[in-house]
Coordinates of N, CA and C in Angstrom, one line a residue:
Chain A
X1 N 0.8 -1.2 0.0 CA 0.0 0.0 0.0 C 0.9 1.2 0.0
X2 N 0.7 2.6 -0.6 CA 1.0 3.8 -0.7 C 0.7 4.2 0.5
X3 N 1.9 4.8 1.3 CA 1.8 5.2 1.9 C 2.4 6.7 2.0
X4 N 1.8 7.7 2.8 CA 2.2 9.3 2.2 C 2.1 9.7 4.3
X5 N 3.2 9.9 4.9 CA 3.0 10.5 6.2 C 3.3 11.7 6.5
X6 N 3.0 13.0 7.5 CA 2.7 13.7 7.5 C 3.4 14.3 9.0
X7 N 4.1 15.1 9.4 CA 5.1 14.9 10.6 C 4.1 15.4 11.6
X8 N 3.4 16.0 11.4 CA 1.9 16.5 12.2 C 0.9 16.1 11.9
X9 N -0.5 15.9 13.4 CA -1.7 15.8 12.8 C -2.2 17.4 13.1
X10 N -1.6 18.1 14.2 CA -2.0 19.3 14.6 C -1.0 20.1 15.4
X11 N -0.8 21.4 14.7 CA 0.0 21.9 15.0 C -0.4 23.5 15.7
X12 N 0.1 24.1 16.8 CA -0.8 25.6 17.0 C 0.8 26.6 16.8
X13 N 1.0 27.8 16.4 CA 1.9 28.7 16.0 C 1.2 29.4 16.0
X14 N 1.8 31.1 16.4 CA 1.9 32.3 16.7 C 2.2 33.0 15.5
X15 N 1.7 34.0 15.3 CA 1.8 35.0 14.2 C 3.3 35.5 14.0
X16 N 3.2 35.3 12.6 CA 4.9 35.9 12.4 C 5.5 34.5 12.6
X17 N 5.6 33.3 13.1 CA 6.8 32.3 13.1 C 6.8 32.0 11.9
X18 N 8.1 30.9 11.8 CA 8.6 29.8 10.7 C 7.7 29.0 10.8
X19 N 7.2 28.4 9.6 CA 6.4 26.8 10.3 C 6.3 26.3 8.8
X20 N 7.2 24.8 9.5 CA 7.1 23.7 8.5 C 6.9 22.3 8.8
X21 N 6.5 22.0 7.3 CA 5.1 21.2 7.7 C 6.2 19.9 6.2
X22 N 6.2 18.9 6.7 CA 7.0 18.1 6.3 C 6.2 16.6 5.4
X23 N 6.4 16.2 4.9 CA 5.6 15.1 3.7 C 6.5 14.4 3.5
X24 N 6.5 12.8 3.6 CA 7.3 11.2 3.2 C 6.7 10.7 2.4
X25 N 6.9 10.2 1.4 CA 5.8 9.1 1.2 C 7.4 7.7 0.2
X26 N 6.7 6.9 0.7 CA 7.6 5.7 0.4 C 7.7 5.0 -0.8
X27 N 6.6 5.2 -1.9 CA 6.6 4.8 -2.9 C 7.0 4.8 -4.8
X28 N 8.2 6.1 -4.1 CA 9.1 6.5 -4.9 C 8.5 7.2 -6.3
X29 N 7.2 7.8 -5.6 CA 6.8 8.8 -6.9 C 7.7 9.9 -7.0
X30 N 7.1 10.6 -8.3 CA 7.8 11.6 -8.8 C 7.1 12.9 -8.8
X31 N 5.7 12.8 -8.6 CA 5.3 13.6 -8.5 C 4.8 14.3 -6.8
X32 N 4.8 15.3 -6.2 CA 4.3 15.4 -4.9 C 3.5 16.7 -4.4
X33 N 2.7 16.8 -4.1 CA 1.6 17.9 -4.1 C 1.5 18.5 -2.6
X34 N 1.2 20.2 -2.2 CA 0.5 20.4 -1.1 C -0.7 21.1 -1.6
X35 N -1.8 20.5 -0.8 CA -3.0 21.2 -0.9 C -3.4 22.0 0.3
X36 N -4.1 23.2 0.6 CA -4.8 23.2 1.4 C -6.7 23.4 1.3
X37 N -6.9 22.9 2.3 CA -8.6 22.2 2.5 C -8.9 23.1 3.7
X38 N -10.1 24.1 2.8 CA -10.9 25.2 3.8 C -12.6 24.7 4.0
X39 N -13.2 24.5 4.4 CA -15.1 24.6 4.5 C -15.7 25.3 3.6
X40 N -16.3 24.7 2.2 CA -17.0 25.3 1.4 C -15.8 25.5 0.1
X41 N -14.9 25.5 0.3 CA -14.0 25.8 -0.4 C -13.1 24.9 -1.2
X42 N -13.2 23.6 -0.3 CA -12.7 22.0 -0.9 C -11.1 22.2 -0.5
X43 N -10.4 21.7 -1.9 CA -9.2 21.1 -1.6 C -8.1 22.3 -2.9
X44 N -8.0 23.0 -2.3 CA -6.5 24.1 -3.4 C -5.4 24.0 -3.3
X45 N -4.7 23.5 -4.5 CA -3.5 23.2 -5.0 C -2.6 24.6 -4.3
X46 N -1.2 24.3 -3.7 CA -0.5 25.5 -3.1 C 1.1 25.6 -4.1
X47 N 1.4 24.6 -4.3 CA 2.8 24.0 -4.9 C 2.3 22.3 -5.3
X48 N 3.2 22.2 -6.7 CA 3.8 20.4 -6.3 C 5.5 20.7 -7.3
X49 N 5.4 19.2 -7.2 CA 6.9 19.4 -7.3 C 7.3 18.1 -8.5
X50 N 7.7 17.7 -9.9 CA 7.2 17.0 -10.8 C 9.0 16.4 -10.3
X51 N 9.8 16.7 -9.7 CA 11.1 16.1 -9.8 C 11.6 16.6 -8.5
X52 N 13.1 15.6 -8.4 CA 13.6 16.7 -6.9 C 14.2 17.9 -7.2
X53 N 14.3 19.0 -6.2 CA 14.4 20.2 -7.0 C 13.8 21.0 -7.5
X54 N 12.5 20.3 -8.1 CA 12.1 21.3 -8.9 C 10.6 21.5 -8.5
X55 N 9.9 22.6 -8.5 CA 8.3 23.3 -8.1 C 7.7 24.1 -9.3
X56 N 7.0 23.8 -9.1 CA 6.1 24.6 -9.7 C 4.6 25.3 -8.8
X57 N 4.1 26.4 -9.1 CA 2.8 27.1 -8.2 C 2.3 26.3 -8.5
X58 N 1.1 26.5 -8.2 CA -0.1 25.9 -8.0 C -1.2 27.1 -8.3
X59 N -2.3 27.0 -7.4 CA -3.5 28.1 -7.8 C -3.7 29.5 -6.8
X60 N -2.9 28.6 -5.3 CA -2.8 29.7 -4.3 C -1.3 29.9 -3.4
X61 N -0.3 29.9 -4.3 CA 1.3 29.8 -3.3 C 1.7 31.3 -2.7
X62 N 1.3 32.1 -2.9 CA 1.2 33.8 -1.7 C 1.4 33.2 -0.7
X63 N 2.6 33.3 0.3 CA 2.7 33.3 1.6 C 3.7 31.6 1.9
X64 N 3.5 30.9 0.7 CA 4.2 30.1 1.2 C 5.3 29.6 0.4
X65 N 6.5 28.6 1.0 CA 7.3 28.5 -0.5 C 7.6 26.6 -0.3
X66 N 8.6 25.5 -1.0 CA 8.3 24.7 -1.0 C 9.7 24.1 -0.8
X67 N 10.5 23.1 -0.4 CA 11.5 22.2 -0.7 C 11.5 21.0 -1.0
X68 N 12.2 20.3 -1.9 CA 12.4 19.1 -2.4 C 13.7 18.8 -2.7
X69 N 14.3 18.7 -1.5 CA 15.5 18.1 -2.0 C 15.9 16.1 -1.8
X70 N 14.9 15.5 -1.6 CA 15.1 14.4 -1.7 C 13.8 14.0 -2.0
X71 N 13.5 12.5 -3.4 CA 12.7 12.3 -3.8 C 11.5 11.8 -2.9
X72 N 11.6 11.0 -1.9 CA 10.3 11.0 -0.8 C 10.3 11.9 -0.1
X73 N 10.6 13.4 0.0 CA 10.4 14.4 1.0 C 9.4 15.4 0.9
X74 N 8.5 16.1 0.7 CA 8.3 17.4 0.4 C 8.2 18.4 1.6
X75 N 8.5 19.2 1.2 CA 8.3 20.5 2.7 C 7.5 21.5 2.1
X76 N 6.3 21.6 3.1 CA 6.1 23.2 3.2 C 6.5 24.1 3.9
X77 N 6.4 25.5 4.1 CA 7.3 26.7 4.6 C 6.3 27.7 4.8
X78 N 5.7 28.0 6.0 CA 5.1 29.5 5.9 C 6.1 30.3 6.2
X79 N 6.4 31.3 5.4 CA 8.1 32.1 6.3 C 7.4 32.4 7.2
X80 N 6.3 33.0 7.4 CA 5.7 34.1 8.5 C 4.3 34.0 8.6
X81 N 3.9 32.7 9.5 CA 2.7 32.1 9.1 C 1.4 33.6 9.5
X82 N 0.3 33.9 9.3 CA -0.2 34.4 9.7 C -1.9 33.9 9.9
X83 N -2.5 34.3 10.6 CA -3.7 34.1 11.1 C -4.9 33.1 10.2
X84 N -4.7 33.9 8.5 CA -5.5 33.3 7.0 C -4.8 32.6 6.9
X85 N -3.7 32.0 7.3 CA -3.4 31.0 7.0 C -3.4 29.4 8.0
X86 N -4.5 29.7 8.7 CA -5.1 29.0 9.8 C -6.0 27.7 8.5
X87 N -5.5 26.4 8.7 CA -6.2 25.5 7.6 C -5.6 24.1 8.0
X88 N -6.6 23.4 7.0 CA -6.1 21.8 6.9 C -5.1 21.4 5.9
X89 N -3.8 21.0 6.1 CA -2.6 21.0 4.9 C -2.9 19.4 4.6
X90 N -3.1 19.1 3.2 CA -2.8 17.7 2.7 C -1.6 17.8 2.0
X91 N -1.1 16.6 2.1 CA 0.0 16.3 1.2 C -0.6 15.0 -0.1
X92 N 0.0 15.3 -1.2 CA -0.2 14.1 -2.1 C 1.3 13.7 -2.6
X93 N 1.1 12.3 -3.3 CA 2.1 11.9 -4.1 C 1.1 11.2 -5.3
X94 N 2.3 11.1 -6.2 CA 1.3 10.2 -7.5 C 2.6 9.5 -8.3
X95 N 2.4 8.8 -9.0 CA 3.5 8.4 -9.8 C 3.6 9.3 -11.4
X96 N 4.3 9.1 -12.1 CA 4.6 9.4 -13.5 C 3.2 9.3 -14.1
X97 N 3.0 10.4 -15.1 CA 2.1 10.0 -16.0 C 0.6 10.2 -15.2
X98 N -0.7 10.0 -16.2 CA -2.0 10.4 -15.3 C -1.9 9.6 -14.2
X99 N -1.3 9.6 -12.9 CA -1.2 8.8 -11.8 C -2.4 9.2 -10.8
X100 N -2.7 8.6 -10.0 CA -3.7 8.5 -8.6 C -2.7 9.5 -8.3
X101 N -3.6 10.4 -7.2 CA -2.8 10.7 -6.0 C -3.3 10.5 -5.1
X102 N -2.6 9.7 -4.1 CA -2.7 9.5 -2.9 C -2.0 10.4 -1.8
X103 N -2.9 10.6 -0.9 CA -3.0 11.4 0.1 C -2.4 11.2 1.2
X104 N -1.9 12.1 2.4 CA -1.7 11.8 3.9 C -2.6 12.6 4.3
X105 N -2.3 12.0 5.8 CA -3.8 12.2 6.8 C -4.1 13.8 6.9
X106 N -3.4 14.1 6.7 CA -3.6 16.1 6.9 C -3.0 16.4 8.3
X107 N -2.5 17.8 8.4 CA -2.1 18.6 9.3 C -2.8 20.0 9.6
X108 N -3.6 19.9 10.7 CA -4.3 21.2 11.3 C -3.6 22.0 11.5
X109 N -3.5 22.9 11.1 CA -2.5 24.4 11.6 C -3.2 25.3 12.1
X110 N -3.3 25.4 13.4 CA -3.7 26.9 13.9 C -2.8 27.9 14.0
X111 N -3.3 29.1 13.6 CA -2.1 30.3 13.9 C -2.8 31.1 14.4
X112 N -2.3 31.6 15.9 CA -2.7 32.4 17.1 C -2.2 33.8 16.6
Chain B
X1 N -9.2 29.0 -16.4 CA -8.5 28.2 -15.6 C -9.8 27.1 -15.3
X2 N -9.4 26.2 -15.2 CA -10.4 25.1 -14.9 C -11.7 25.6 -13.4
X3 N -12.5 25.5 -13.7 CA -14.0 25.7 -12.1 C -14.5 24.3 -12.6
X4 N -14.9 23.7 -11.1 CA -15.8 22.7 -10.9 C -16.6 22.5 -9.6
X5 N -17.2 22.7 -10.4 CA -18.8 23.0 -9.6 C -19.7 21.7 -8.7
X6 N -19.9 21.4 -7.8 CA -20.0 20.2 -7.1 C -21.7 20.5 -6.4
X7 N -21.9 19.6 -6.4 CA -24.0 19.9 -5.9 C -24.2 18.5 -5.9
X8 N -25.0 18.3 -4.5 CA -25.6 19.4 -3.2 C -24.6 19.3 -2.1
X9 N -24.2 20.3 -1.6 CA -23.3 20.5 -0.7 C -23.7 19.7 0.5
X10 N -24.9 18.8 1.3 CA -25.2 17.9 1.8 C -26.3 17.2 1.4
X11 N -26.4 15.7 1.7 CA -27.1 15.0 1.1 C -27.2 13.7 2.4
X12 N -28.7 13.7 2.6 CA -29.4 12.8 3.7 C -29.9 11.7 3.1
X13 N -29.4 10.5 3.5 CA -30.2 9.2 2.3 C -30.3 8.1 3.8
X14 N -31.7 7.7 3.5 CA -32.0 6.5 4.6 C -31.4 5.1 4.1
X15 N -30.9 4.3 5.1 CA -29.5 3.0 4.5 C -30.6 2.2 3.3
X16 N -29.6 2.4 2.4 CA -30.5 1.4 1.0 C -30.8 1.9 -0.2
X17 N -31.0 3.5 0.5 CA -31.5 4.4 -0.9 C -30.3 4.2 -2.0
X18 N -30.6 5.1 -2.9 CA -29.3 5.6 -3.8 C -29.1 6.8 -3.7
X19 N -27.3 7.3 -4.1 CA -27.0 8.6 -3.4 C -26.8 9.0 -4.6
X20 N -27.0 10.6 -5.4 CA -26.3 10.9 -6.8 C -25.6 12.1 -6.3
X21 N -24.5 12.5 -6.8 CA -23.7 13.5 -6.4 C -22.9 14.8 -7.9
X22 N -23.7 15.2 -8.0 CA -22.9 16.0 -9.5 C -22.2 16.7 -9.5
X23 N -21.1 16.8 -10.3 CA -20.2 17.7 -11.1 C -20.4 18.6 -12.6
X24 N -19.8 19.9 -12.1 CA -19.8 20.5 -13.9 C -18.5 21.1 -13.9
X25 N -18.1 21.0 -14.7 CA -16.4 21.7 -15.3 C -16.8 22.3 -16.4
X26 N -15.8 23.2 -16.5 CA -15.5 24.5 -17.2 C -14.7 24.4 -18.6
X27 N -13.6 23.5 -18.4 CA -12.4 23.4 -19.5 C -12.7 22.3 -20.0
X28 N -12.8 22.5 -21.7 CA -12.9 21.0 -22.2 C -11.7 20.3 -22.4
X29 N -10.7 21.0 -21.9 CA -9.6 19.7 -22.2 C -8.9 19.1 -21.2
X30 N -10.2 19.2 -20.1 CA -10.1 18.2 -18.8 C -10.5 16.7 -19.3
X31 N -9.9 15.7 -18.9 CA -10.0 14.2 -19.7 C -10.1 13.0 -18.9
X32 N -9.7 13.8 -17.3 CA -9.6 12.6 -16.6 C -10.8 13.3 -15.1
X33 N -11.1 12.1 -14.5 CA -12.3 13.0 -13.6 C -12.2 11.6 -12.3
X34 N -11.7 12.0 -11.0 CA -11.9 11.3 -10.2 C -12.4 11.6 -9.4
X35 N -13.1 10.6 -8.3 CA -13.9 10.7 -6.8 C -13.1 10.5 -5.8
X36 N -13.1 11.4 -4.6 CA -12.2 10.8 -3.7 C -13.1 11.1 -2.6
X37 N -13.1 10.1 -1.4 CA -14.1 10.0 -0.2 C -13.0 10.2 0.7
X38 N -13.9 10.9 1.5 CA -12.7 11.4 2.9 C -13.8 11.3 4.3
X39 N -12.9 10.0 5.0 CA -13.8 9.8 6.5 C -12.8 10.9 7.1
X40 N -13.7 11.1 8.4 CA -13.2 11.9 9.5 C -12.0 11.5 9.9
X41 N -11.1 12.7 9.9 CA -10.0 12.6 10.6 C -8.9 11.9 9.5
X42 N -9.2 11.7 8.4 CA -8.1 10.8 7.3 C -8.1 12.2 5.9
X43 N -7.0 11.4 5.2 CA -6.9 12.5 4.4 C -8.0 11.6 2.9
X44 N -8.1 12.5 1.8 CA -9.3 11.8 0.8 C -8.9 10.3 0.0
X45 N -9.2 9.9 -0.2 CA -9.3 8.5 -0.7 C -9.7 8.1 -1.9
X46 N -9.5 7.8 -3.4 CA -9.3 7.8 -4.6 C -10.6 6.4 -4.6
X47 N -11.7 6.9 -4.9 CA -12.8 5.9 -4.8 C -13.2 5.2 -6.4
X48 N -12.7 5.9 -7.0 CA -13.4 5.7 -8.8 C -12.7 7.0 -9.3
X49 N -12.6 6.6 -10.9 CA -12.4 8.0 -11.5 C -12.4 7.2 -13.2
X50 N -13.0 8.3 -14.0 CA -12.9 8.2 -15.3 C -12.2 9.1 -16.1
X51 N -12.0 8.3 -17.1 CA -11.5 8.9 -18.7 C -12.3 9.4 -19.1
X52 N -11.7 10.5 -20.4 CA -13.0 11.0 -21.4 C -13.2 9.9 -22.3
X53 N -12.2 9.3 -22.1 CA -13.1 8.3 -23.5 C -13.8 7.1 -23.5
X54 N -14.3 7.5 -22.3 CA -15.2 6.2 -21.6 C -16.8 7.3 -21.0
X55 N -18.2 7.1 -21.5 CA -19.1 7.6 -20.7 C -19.8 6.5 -19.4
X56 N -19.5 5.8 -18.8 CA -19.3 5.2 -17.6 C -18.3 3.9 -17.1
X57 N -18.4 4.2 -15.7 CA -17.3 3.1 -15.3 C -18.1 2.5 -14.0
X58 N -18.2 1.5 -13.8 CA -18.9 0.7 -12.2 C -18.1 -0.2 -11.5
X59 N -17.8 0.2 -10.1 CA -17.0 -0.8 -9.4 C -18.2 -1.0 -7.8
X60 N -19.0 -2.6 -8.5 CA -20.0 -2.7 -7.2 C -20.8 -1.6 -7.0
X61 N -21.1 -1.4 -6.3 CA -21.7 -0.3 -5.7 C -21.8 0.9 -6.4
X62 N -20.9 1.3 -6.7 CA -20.5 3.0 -6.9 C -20.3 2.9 -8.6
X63 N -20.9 3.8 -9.0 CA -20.5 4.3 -10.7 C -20.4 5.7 -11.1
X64 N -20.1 6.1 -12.0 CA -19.7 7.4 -12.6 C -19.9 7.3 -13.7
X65 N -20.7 8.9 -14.3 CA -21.2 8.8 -15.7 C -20.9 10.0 -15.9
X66 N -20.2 10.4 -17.3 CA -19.9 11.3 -17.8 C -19.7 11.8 -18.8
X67 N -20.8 12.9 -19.3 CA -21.1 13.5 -20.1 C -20.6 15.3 -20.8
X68 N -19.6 14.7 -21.5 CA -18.5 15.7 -22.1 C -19.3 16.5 -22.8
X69 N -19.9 16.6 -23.8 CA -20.8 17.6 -24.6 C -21.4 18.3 -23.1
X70 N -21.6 17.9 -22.9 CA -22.6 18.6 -21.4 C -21.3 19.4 -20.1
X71 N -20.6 18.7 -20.0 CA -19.2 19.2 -19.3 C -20.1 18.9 -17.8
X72 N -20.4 17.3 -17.7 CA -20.7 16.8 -16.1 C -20.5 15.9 -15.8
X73 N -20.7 15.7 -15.3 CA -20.0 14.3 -14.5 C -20.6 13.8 -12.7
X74 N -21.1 12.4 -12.8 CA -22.1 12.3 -11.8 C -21.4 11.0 -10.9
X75 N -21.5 10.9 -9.5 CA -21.7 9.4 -8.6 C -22.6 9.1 -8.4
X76 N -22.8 7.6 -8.6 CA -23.8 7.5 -7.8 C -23.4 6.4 -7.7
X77 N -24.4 6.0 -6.0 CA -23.7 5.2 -5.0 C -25.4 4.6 -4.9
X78 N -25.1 3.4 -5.0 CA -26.4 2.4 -4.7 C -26.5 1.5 -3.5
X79 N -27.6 1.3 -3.1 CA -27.9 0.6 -2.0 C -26.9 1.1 -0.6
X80 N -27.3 2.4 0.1 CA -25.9 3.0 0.8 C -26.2 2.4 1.7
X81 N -25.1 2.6 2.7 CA -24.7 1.5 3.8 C -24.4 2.7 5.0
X82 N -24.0 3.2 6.5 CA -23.9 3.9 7.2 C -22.2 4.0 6.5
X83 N -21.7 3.6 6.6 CA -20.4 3.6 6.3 C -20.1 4.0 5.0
X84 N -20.8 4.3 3.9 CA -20.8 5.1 3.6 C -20.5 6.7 3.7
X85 N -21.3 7.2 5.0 CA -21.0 8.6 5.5 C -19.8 9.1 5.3
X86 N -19.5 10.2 4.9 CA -17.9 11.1 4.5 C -18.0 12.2 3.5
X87 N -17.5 12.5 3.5 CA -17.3 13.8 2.5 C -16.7 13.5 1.0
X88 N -17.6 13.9 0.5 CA -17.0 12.8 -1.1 C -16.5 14.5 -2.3
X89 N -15.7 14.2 -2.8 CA -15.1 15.6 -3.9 C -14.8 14.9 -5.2
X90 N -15.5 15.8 -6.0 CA -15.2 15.2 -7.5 C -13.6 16.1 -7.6
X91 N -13.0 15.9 -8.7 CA -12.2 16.6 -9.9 C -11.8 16.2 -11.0
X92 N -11.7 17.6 -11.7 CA -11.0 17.4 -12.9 C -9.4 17.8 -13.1
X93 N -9.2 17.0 -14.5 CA -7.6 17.0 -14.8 C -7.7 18.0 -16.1
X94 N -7.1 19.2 -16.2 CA -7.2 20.2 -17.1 C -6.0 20.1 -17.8
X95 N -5.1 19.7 -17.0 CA -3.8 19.2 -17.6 C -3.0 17.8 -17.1
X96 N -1.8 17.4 -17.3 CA -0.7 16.3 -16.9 C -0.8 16.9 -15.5
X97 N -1.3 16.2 -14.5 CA -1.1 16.1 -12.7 C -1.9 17.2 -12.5
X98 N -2.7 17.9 -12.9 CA -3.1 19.0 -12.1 C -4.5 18.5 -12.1
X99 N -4.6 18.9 -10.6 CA -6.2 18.3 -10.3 C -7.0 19.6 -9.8
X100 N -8.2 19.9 -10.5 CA -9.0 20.7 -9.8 C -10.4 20.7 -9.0
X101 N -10.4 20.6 -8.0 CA -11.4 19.9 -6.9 C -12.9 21.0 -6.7
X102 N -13.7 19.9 -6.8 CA -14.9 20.7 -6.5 C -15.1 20.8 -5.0
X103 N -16.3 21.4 -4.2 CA -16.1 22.3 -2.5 C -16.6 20.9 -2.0
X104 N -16.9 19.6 -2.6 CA -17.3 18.7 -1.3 C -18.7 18.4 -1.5
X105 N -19.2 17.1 -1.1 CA -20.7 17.1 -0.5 C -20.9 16.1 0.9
X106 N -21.0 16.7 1.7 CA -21.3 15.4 2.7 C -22.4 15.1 3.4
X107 N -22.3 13.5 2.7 CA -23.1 12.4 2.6 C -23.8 11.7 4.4
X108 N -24.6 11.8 4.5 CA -24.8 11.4 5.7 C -26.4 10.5 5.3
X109 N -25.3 9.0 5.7 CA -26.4 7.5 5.3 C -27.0 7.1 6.5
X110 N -28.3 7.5 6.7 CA -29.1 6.7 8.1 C -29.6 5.9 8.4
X111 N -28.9 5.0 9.5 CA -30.0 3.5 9.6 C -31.6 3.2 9.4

């Protein structure tokens, strides 16, 4: 089974910090996705990343940026989380080509 | 840029009924269309999904019909079960890996 873990299920942070938010997944895709998931709003693309190294935006990346320096890793990064950016983080992976993506459990971020 | 449109944002079915769930998209040169169900507390789960060059696909229970001239695309889930209950999200593929997710419907199956 694909598996995609997530280094938080819930995390609380203060306005203005660093906060990163970390993604594994074991099945040696190449493709790796963050979304974030608001109420009413569904599931928005923020970054993915089609190789190591490399990113591409997504629909909503303002505020955040992304690292991939090893093929099962992805990171997210708020430099300076702030308050709107209080949400549910999923991570995906997928393989080459029209692949599935499969998901981790999500990470609640509150920012105080 | 790809919109997809998801209706009814909740949906009450007594255990047995049938559940339908719709989609509409924007871009016609979205091709691929998946379902993903999300229980509480897990991240979404890859339930069914079609091609454009297919207008249905059925695994047990659950099918998907989709009508490209029309730009929609439907679940429907037969004979529901409690376990069923979750939050189910269509999307489309507008391009290679990019998925664009409609806001959700959740499904609540009662004994």
């Amino acid at each position: 089974d694909v598996k995609v873990t997530q280094s938080s299920r819930y995390l609380v942070k203060r306005t203005g910090e660093k906060v990163f938010l970390e993604c594994v997944q074991d099945m040696d895709h190449e493709n790796m996705f963050w979304y974030r998931q608001d109420p009413g709003l569904g599931l928005r693309l923020i970054y993915f990343s089609y190789d190591v190294k490399m990113k591409e935006k997504g629909d909503i990346p303002e505020g955040y940026s992304v690292s991939r320096e090893k093929k099962e890793r992805f990171s997210l990064i708020l430099e300076s989380a702030s308050t709107n950016q209080t949400s549910m983080y999923l991570c995906a992976s997928s393989p080459t080509g029209w692949g599935t993506q499969y998901f981790g459990p999500g990470t609640r971020l509150l920012v105080l | 840029g790809e919109n997809v449109e998801q209706h009814p944002s909740t949906l009450s079915v007594q255990e047995g009924d049938s559940a339908v769930i719709k989609c509409t998209y924007s871009d016609s040169a979205s091709n691929y269309f998946p379902w993903y169900k999300q229980e509480l507390g897990k991240g979404p789960q890859l339930i069914i999904d079609i091609r454009s060059n297919v207008g249905e696909k059925k695994d047990q229970r659950i099918a998907v019909t989709l009508n490209k001239t029309a730009k929609h695309f439907s679940l429907h889930i037969t004979e529901t079960q409690p376990e069923d209950s979750a939050v189910y999200f269509c999307a489309a593929s507008p391009r290679f890996q990019k998925l664009v997710f409609g806001t959700g419907t959740r499904l609540l199956v009662s004994p």
